[in-house]
CSV table of C-alpha atoms in Angstrom, one decimal:
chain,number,residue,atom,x,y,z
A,1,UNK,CA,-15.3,28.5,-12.1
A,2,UNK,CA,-11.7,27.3,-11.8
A,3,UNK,CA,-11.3,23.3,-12.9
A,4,UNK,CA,-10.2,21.2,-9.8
A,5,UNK,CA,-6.2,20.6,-10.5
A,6,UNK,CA,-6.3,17.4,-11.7
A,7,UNK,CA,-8.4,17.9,-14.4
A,8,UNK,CA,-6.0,20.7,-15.9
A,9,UNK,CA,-3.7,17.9,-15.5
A,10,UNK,CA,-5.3,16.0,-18.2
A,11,UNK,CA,-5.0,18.6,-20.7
A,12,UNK,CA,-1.1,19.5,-20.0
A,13,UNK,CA,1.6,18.9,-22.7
A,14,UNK,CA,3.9,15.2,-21.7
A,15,UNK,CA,7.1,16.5,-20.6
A,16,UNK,CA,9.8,14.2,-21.5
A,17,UNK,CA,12.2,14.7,-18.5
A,18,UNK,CA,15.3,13.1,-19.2
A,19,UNK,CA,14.6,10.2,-16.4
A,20,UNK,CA,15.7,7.1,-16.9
A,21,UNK,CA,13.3,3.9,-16.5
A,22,UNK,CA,14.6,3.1,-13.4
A,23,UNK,CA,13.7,6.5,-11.6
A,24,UNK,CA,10.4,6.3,-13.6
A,25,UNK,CA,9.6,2.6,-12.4
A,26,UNK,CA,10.5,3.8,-8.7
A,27,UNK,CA,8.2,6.7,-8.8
A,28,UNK,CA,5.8,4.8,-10.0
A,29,UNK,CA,5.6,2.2,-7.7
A,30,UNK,CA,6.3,5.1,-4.8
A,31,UNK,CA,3.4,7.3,-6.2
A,32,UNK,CA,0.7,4.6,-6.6
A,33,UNK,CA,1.5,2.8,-2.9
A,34,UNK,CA,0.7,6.6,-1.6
A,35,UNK,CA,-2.5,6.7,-3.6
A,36,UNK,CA,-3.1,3.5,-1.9
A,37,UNK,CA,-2.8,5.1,1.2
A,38,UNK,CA,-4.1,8.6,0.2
A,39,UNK,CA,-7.6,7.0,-0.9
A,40,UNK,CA,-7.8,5.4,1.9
A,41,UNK,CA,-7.5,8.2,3.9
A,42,UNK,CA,-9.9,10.3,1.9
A,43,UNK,CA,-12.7,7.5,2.6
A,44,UNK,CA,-11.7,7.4,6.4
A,45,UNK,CA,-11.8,11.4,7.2
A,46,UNK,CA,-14.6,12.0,4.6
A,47,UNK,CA,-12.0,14.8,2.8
A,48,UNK,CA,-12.5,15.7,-0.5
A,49,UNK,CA,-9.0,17.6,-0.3
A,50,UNK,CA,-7.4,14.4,-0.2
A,51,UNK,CA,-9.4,12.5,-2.7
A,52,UNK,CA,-8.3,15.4,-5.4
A,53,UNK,CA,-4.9,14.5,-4.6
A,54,UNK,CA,-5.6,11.4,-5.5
A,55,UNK,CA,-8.0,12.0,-8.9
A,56,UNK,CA,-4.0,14.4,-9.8
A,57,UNK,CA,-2.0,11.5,-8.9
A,58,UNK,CA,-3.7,8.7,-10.9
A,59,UNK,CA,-3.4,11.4,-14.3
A,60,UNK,CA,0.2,11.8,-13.5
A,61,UNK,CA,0.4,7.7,-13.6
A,62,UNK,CA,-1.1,7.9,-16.8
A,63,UNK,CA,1.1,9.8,-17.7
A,64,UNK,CA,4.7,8.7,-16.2
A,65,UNK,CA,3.5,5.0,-17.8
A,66,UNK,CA,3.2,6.7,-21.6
A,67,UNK,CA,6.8,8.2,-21.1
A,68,UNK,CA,7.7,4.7,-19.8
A,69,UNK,CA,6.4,3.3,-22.7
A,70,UNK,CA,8.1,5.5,-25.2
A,71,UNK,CA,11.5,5.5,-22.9
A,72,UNK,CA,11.1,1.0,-23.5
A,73,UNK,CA,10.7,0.8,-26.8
A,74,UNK,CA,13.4,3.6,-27.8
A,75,UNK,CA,15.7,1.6,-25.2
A,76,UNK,CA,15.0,-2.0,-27.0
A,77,UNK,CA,17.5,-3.0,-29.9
A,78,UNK,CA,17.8,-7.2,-29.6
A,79,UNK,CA,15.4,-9.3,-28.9
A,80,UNK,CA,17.1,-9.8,-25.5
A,81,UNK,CA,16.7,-6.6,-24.5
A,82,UNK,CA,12.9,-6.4,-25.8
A,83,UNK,CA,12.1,-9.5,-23.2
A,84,UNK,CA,14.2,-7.6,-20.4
A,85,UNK,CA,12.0,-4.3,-21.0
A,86,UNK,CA,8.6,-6.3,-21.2
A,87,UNK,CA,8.8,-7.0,-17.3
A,88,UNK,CA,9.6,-3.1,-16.7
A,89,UNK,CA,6.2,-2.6,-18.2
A,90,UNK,CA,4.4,-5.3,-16.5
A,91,UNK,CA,5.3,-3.8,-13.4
A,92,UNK,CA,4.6,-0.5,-14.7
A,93,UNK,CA,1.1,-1.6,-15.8
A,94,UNK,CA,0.7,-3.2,-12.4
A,95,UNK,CA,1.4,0.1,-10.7
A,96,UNK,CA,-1.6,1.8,-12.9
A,97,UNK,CA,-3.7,-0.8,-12.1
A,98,UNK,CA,-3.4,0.0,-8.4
A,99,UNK,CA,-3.7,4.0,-9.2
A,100,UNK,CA,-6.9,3.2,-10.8
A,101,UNK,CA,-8.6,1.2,-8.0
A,102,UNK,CA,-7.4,4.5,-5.9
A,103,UNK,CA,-9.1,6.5,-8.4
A,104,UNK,CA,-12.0,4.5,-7.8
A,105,UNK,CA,-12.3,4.2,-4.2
A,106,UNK,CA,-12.2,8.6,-4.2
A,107,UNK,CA,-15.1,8.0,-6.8
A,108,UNK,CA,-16.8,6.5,-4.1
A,109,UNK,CA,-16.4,10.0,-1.9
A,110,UNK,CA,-19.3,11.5,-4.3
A,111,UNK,CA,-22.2,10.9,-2.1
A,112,UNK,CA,-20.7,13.3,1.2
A,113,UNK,CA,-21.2,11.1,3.9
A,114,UNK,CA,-22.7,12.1,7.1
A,115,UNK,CA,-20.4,10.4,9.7
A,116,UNK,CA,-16.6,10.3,8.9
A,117,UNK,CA,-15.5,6.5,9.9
A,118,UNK,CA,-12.8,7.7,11.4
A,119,UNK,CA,-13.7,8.5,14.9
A,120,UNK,CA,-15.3,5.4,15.6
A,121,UNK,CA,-12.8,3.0,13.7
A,122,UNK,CA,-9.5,3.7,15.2
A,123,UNK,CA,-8.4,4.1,18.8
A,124,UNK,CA,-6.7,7.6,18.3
A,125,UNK,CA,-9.6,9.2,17.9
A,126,UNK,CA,-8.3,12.8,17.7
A,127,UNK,CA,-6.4,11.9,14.1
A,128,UNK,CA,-7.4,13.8,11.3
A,129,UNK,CA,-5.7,14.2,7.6
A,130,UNK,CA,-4.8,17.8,6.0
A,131,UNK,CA,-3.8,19.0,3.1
A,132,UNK,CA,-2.2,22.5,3.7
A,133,UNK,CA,-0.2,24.8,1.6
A,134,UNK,CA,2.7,26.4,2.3
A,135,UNK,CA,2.7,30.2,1.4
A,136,UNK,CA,5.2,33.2,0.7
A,137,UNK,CA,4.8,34.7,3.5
A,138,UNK,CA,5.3,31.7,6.3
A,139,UNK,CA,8.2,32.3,8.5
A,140,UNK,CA,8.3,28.1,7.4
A,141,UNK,CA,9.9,29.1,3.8
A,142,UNK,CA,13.9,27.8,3.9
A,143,UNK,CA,13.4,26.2,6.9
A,144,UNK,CA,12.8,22.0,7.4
A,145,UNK,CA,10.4,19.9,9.3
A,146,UNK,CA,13.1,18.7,11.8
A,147,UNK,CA,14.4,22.8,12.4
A,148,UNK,CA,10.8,23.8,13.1
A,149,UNK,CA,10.1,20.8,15.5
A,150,UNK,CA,6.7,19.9,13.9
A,151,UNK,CA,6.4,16.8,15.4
A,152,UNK,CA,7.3,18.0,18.5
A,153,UNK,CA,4.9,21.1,18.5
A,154,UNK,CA,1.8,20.1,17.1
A,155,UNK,CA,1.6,16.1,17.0
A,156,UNK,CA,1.5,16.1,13.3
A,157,UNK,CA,3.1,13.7,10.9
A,158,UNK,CA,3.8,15.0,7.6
A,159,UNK,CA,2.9,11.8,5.1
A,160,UNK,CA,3.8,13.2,2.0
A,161,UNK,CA,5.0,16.5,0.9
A,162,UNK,CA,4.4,18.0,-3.3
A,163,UNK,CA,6.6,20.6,-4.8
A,164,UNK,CA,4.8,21.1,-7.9
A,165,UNK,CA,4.6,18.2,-9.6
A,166,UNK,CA,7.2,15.8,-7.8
A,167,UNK,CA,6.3,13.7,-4.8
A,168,UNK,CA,8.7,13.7,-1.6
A,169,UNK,CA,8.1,10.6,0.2
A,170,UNK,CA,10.7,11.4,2.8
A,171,UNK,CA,10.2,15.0,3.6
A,172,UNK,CA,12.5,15.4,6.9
A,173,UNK,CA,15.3,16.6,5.3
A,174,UNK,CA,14.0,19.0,2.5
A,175,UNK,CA,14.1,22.8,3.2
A,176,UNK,CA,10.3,24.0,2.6
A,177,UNK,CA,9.7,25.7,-0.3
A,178,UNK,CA,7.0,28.8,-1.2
A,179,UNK,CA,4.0,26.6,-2.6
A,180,UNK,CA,5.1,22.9,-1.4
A,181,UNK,CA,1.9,21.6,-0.6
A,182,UNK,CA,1.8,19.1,2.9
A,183,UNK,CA,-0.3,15.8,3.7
A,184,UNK,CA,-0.1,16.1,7.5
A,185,UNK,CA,-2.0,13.2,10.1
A,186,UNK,CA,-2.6,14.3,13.5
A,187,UNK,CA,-4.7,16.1,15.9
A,188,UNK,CA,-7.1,18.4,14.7
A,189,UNK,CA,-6.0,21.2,16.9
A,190,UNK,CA,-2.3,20.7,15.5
A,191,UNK,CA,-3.1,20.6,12.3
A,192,UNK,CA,-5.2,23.8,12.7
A,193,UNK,CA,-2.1,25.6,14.4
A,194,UNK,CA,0.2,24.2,11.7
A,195,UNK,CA,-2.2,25.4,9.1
A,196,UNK,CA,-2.0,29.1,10.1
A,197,UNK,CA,2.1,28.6,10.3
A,198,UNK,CA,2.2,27.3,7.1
A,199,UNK,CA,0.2,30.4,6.2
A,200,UNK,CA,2.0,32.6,7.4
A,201,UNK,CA,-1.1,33.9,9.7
A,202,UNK,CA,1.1,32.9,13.1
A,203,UNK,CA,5.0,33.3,13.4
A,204,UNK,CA,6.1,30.7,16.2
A,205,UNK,CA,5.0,27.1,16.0
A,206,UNK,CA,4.7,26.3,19.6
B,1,UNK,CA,-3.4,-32.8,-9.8
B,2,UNK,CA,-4.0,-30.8,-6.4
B,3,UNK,CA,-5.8,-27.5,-7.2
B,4,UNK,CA,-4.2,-24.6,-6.1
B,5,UNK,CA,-5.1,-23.5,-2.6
B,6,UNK,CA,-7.1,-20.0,-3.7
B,7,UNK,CA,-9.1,-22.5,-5.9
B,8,UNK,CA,-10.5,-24.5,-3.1
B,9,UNK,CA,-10.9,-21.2,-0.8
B,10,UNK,CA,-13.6,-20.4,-3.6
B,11,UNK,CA,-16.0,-23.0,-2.8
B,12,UNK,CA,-15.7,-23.4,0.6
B,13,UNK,CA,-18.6,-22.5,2.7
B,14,UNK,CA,-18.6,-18.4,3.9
B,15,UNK,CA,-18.0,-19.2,8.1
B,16,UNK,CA,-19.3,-16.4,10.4
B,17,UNK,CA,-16.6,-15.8,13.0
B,18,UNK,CA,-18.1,-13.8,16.1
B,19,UNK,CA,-16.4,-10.9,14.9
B,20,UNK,CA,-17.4,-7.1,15.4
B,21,UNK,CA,-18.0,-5.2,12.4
B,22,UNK,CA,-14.5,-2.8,13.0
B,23,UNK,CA,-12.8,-5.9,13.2
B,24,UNK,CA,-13.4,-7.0,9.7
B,25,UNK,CA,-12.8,-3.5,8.0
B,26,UNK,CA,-9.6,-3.2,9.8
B,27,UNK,CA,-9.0,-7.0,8.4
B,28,UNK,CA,-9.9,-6.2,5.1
B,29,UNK,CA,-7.6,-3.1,5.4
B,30,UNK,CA,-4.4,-4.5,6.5
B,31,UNK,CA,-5.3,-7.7,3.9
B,32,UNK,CA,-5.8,-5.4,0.7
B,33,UNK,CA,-2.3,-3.4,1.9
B,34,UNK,CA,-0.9,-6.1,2.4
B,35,UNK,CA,-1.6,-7.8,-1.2
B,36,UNK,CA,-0.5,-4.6,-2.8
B,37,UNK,CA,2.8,-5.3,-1.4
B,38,UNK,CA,2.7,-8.9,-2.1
B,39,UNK,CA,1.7,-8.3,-5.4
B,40,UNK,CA,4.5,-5.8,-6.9
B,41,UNK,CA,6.8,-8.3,-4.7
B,42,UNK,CA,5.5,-11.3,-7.1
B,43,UNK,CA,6.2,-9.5,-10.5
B,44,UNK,CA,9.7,-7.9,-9.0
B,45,UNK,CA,10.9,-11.5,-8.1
B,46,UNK,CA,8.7,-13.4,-10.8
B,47,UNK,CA,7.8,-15.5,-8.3
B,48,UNK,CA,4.4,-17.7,-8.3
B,49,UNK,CA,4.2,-19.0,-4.5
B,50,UNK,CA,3.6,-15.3,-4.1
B,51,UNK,CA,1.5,-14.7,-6.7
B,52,UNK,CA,-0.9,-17.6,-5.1
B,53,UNK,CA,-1.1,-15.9,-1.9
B,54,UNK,CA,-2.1,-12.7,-3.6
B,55,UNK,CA,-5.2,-14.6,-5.0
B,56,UNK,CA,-6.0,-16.9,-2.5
B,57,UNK,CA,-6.3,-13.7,-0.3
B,58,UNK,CA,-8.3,-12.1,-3.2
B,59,UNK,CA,-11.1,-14.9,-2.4
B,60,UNK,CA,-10.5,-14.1,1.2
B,61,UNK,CA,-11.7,-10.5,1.1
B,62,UNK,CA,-14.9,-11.4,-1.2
B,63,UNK,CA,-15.8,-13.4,1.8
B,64,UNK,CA,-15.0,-11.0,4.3
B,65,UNK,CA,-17.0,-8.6,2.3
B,66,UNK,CA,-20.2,-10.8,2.2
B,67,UNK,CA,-19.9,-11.2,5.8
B,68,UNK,CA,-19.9,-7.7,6.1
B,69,UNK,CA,-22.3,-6.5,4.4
B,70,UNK,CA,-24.5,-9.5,5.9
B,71,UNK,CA,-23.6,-7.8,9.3
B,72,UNK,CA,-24.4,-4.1,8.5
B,73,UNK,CA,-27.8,-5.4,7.4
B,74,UNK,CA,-28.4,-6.8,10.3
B,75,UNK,CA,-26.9,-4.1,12.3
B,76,UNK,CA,-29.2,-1.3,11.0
B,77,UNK,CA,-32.0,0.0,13.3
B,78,UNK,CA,-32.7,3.4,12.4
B,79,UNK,CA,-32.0,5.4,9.6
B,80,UNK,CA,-28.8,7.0,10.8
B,81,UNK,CA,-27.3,3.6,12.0
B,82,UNK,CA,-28.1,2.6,8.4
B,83,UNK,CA,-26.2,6.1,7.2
B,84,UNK,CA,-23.4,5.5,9.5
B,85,UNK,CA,-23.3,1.7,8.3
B,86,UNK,CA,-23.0,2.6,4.8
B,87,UNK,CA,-19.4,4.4,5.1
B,88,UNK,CA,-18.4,1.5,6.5
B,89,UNK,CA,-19.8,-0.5,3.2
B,90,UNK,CA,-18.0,2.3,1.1
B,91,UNK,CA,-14.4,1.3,3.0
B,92,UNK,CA,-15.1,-2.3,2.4
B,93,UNK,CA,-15.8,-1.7,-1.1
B,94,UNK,CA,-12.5,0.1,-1.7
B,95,UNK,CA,-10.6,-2.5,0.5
B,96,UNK,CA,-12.6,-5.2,-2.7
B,97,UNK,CA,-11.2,-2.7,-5.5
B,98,UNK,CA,-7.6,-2.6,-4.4
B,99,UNK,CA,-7.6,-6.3,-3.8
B,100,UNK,CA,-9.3,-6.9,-7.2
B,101,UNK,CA,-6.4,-5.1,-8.4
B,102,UNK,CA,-3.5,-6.7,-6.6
B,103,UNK,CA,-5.3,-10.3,-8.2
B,104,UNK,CA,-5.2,-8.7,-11.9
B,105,UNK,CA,-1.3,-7.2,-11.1
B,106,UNK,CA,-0.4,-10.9,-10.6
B,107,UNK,CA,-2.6,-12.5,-13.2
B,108,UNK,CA,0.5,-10.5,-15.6
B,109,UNK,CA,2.6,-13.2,-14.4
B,110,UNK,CA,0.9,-15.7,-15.8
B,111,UNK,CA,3.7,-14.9,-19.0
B,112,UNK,CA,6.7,-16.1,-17.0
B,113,UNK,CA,9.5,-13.5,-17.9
B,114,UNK,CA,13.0,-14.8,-18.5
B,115,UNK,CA,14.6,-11.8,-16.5
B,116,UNK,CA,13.3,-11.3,-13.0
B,117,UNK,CA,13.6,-7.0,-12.5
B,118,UNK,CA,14.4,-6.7,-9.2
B,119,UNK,CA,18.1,-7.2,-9.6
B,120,UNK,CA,18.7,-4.3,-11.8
B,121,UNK,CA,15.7,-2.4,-10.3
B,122,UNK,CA,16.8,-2.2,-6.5
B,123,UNK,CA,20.7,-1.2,-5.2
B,124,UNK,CA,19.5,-4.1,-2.8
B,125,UNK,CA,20.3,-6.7,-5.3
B,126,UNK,CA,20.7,-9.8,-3.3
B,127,UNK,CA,17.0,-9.4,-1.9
B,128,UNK,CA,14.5,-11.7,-2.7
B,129,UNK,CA,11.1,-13.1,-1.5
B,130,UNK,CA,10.3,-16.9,-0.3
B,131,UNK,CA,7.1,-18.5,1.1
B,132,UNK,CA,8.4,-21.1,3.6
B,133,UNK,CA,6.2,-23.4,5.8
B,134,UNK,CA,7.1,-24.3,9.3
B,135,UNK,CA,6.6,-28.1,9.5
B,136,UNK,CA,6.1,-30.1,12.6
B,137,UNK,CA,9.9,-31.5,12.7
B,138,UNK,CA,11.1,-28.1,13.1
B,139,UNK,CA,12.9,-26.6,16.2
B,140,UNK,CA,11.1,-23.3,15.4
B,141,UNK,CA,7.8,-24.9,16.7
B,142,UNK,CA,7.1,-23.0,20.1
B,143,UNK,CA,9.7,-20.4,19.9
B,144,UNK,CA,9.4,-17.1,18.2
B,145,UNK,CA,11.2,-14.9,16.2
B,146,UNK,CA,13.4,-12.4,18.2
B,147,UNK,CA,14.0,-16.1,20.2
B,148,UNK,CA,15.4,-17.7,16.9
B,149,UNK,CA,17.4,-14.1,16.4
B,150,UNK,CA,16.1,-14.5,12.6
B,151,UNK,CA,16.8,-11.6,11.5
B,152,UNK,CA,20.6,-11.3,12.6
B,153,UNK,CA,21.2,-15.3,12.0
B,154,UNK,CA,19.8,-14.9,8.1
B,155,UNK,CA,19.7,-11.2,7.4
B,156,UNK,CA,16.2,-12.0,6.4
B,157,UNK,CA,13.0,-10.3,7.8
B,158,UNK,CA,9.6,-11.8,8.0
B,159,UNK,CA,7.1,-9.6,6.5
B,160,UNK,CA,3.8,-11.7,7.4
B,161,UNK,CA,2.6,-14.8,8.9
B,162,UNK,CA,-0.4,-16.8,7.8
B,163,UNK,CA,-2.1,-19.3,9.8
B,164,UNK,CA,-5.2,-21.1,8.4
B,165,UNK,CA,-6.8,-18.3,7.0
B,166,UNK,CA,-5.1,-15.7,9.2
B,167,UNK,CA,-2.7,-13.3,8.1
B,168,UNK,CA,-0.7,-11.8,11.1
B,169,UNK,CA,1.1,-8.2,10.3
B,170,UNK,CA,3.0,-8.0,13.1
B,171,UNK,CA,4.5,-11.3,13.2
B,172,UNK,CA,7.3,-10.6,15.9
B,173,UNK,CA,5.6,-11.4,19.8
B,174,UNK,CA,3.8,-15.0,17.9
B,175,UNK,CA,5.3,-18.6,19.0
B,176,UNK,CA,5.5,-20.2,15.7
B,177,UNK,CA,3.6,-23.6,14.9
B,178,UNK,CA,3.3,-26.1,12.6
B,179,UNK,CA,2.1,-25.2,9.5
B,180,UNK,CA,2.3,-21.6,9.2
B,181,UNK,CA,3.4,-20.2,6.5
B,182,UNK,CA,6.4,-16.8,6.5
B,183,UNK,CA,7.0,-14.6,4.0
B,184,UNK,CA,10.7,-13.8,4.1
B,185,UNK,CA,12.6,-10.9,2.0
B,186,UNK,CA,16.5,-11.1,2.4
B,187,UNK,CA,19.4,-12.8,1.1
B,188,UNK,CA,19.2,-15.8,-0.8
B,189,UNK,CA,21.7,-17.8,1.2
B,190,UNK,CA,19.5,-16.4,3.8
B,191,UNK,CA,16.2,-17.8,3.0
B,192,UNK,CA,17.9,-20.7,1.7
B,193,UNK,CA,19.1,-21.2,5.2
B,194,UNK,CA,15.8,-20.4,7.0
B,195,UNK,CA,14.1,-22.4,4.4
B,196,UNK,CA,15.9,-25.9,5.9
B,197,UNK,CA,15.7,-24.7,9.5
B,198,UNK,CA,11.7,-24.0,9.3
B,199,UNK,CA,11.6,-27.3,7.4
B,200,UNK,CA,13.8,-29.0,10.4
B,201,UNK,CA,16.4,-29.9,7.8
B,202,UNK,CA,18.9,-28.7,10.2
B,203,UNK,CA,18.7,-28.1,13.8
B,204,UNK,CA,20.3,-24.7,14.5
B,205,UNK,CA,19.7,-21.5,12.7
B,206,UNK,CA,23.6,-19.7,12.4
């Protein structure tokens, strides 16, 4: 049996990319507002898919707040710059506490519930989540959202987009990539249509 | 010495509004999202007037939370409206865990830094946050927003309205009145600005 991704995750070697703590602080702040968002969506639409998204994310916190640590306390030489650096890890210690209450609201997932809230709980009715994957042979590879009218075709939002380990918050203007896995909202007949384009199973979008 | 406001919210009797069941989960919702924001706000600007909001609408989601709860007990028949009932219990309990963690994100404030972050931490450097209260003397009473041009007079925007107990998200269509309370992120000059207007320091906002 293959572990689910995020557990691999836990076993991985750090990689020290040469970030700075800026970019590190931004990402973490990005990353845990999508869990946020992510979890809640897993709880909403009853989907397990999402909820390991989540479980990955909330290791890669873990992780990018380690890195931060290291990265503060090779940066600090005066006492000065000690105080400075002790609010960059507040903030980065705020941004695992929300990835851990993420983590904890997928826990809540375990006991598969009957009745997805969803339907009942918000007016568009027809809105589901999806995580779908884009694959080698999709006529989607080298081409962007905006060229391939997604929006336009199907109805669905794209909320976040993965390339391997990085996050793309703003996905419009990045050229789809073999792999890139997509966190689309919309109806479930669009997302199904999208699904098969994104697998290369259909050729036209429309 | 007054007691902070989240203090007295804690022993003040649980009131049960005639509000549907959705109702409060999409409260509860929009209220933990919201504190997430307004938390990482209060550590990037070090500021405590936010950091009280955060936990005086920590209280405020306990109590929704009772209420619910007290509602989907009543509201259970049969066993499947108890099955359906208890998703709803699992999305108020993850609305509770991100709130808990908003209150613990502030609760690192309580060791005032010297350096506030978000100057070096955001290209938007002349940005901060301000809680203002509209007082009775101030020509903003009975006018709204877009009315008052706010946001091209001060540069600042309004990113939630509280009054009482209730948190507005979408701030823009309300008439303001006295005694409710804006959050403003903009300029300083700005808020400063806004800040004497809402007060009725000075009669005309340009």
């Amino acid at each position: 049996m293959k572990e689910p991704r995020w557990k691999e995750a836990e076993f991985e070697e750090i990689e020290y990319k040469p970030t700075s703590i800026k970019e590190l602080l931004v990402e973490m702040k990005n990353i845990s507002e999508l869990m946020v968002y992510l979890a809640y969506s897993a709880i909403l639409f009853n989907n397990s898919d999402i909820a390991e998204e989540v479980r990955y994310l909330e290791v890669h916190i873990e992780k990018l707040n380690y890195q931060m640590r290291i990265m503060a306390m090779l940066a600090a030489r005066t006492k000065e710059d000690a105080e400075k650096l002790s609010g960059i890890l507040q903030m980065a210690e705020a941004a695992k506490m929300i990835s851990g209450a993420a983590g904890d609201i997928v826990k809540l997932l375990s006991v598969k519930l009957k009745h997805p809230l969803l339907p009942r709980l918000l007016k568009e009715s027809d809105e589901m989540i999806r995580k779908m994957v884009v694959e080698g042979e999709s006529p989607a590879v080298g081409r962007s959202l905006p060229e391939l009218h997604v929006a336009s075709e199907t109805g669905v939002r794209i909320v976040a987009l993965r390339r391997g380990k990085r996050w793309m918050y703003n996905p419009k203007n990045i050229t789809l990539e073999k792999g890139d896995v997509a966190i689309g909202v919309g109806p479930e007949e669009g997302l199904e249509h999208l699904d098969k384009f994104l697998k290369g199973k259909i050729r036209v979008l429309e």
